[in-house]
PDB file of C-alpha atoms in Angstrom:
ATOM      1  CA  MET A   1     -23.001 -20.469  14.205  1.00 50.00           C
ATOM      2  CA  THR A   2     -25.675 -22.879  13.756  1.00 59.00           C
ATOM      3  CA  ASP A   3     -27.147 -24.541  10.746  1.00 64.00           C
ATOM      4  CA  VAL A   4     -30.170 -24.233   9.657  1.00 57.00           C
ATOM      5  CA  LYS A   5     -32.162 -26.276   7.317  1.00 65.00           C
ATOM      6  CA  ALA A   6     -34.979 -24.581   5.009  1.00 60.00           C
ATOM      7  CA  GLU A   7     -37.916 -27.109   4.836  1.00 60.00           C
ATOM      8  CA  PRO A   8     -39.677 -28.117   1.461  1.00 57.00           C
ATOM      9  CA  ALA A   9     -42.388 -25.637   0.497  1.00 58.00           C
ATOM     10  CA  ILE A  10     -45.783 -26.550   0.520  1.00 59.00           C
ATOM     11  CA  PHE A  11     -46.349 -27.074  -3.132  1.00 54.00           C
ATOM     12  CA  ASP A  12     -43.199 -29.522  -3.476  1.00 59.00           C
ATOM     13  CA  ALA A  13     -45.932 -31.795  -0.674  1.00 62.00           C
ATOM     14  CA  ALA A  14     -48.891 -31.377  -2.414  1.00 65.00           C
ATOM     15  CA  PRO A  15     -50.565 -34.151  -4.787  1.00 68.00           C
ATOM     16  CA  ALA A  16     -49.696 -33.095  -8.293  1.00 71.00           C
ATOM     17  CA  HIS A  17     -53.127 -32.052 -10.539  1.00 73.00           C
ATOM     18  CA  PRO A  18     -53.152 -34.078 -14.079  1.00 79.00           C
ATOM     19  CA  GLU A  19     -53.404 -30.820 -16.035  1.00 85.00           C
ATOM     20  CA  GLU A  20     -50.645 -28.779 -14.157  1.00 85.00           C
ATOM     21  CA  ILE A  21     -48.131 -26.599 -15.611  1.00 87.00           C
ATOM     22  CA  ARG A  22     -45.037 -26.266 -13.646  1.00 87.00           C
ATOM     23  CA  SER A  23     -42.264 -24.084 -13.852  1.00 89.00           C
ATOM     24  CA  VAL A  24     -38.871 -23.605 -12.159  1.00 91.00           C
ATOM     25  CA  PHE A  25     -36.401 -20.444 -12.721  1.00 90.00           C
ATOM     26  CA  ASP A  26     -33.655 -19.617 -10.678  1.00 91.00           C
ATOM     27  CA  LEU A  27     -32.308 -15.647 -11.214  1.00 90.00           C
ATOM     28  CA  ARG A  28     -28.952 -14.702 -10.943  1.00 92.00           C
ATOM     29  CA  VAL A  29     -27.892 -11.110  -9.831  1.00 91.00           C
ATOM     30  CA  GLY A  30     -24.411 -10.285  -9.673  1.00 88.00           C
ATOM     31  CA  ASN A  31     -22.070 -12.961  -8.080  1.00 88.00           C
ATOM     32  CA  HIS A  32     -23.727 -12.800  -4.632  1.00 89.00           C
ATOM     33  CA  ILE A  33     -27.568 -13.421  -5.086  1.00 90.00           C
ATOM     34  CA  THR A  34     -28.946 -16.486  -6.153  1.00 90.00           C
ATOM     35  CA  LEU A  35     -33.267 -15.807  -5.972  1.00 90.00           C
ATOM     36  CA  GLN A  36     -34.752 -19.181  -7.195  1.00 91.00           C
ATOM     37  CA  GLY A  37     -38.813 -19.749  -7.714  1.00 91.00           C
ATOM     38  CA  LYS A  38     -41.404 -22.476  -8.480  1.00 88.00           C
ATOM     39  CA  LEU A  39     -44.542 -21.915 -10.464  1.00 86.00           C
ATOM     40  CA  ARG A  40     -48.007 -24.668 -10.222  1.00 86.00           C
ATOM     41  CA  ILE A  41     -50.346 -23.643 -12.278  1.00 88.00           C
ATOM     42  CA  THR A  42     -53.591 -25.405 -13.799  1.00 91.00           C
ATOM     43  CA  PRO A  43     -55.625 -24.620 -17.265  1.00 91.00           C
ATOM     44  CA  ALA A  44     -58.598 -23.251 -15.468  1.00 92.00           C
ATOM     45  CA  GLY A  45     -56.361 -21.172 -13.516  1.00 92.00           C
ATOM     46  CA  LEU A  46     -54.538 -19.647 -16.440  1.00 92.00           C
ATOM     47  CA  VAL A  47     -57.357 -18.728 -18.195  1.00 95.00           C
ATOM     48  CA  CYS A  48     -59.084 -17.112 -15.092  1.00 96.00           C
ATOM     49  CA  SER A  49     -55.552 -15.272 -15.043  1.00 95.00           C
ATOM     50  CA  GLY A  50     -56.561 -14.002 -18.521  1.00 96.00           C
ATOM     51  CA  LEU A  51     -60.073 -13.341 -17.559  1.00 98.00           C
ATOM     52  CA  ALA A  52     -58.794 -11.105 -14.523  1.00 97.00           C
ATOM     53  CA  VAL A  53     -56.105  -9.346 -16.576  1.00 97.00           C
ATOM     54  CA  ALA A  54     -58.652  -8.610 -19.571  1.00 98.00           C
ATOM     55  CA  MET A  55     -61.377  -7.180 -17.194  1.00 98.00           C
ATOM     56  CA  MET A  56     -58.859  -4.986 -15.252  1.00 98.00           C
ATOM     57  CA  GLY A  57     -58.264  -3.912 -19.046  1.00 97.00           C
ATOM     58  CA  PHE A  58     -61.284  -2.914 -19.656  1.00 96.00           C
ATOM     59  CA  GLY A  59     -62.168  -0.852 -16.504  1.00 96.00           C
ATOM     60  CA  LEU A  60     -58.742   1.273 -16.754  1.00 95.00           C
ATOM     61  CA  GLY A  61     -59.480   1.669 -20.557  1.00 93.00           C
ATOM     62  CA  TYR A  62     -63.133   2.911 -19.145  1.00 92.00           C
ATOM     63  CA  ILE A  63     -61.810   4.880 -16.774  1.00 91.00           C
ATOM     64  CA  ALA A  64     -59.056   6.851 -19.040  1.00 89.00           C
ATOM     65  CA  ARG A  65     -62.148   7.445 -21.838  1.00 88.00           C
ATOM     66  CA  SER A  66     -63.886   9.123 -19.422  1.00 85.00           C
ATOM     67  CA  LEU A  67     -60.912  11.318 -17.925  1.00 83.00           C
ATOM     68  CA  SER A  68     -60.155  12.531 -21.207  1.00 68.00           C
ATOM     69  CA  ARG A  69     -63.890  14.169 -21.890  1.00 65.00           C
ATOM     70  CA  ARG A  70     -63.627  16.081 -19.285  1.00 62.00           C
ATOM     71  CA  ASN A  71     -63.299  19.740 -19.530  1.00 55.00           C
ATOM     72  CA  TRP A  72     -60.223  20.601 -16.987  1.00 55.00           C
TER      73      TRP A  72
END
């Protein structure tokens, strides 16, 4: 069997933003499955994500409200 080495992810080699927020997590499922994850986000990205979720919520609320007005 050959040994395979994993290369570092692109965000490990990228320069850090002065205000970025980092998070690292390990998720174990049972005895044999381990998932590792890393997250990088800036405050501007966090605000934009919140606005996107809010706009989707308003849109879905509008659709749900208009469906309940119809007579089936």
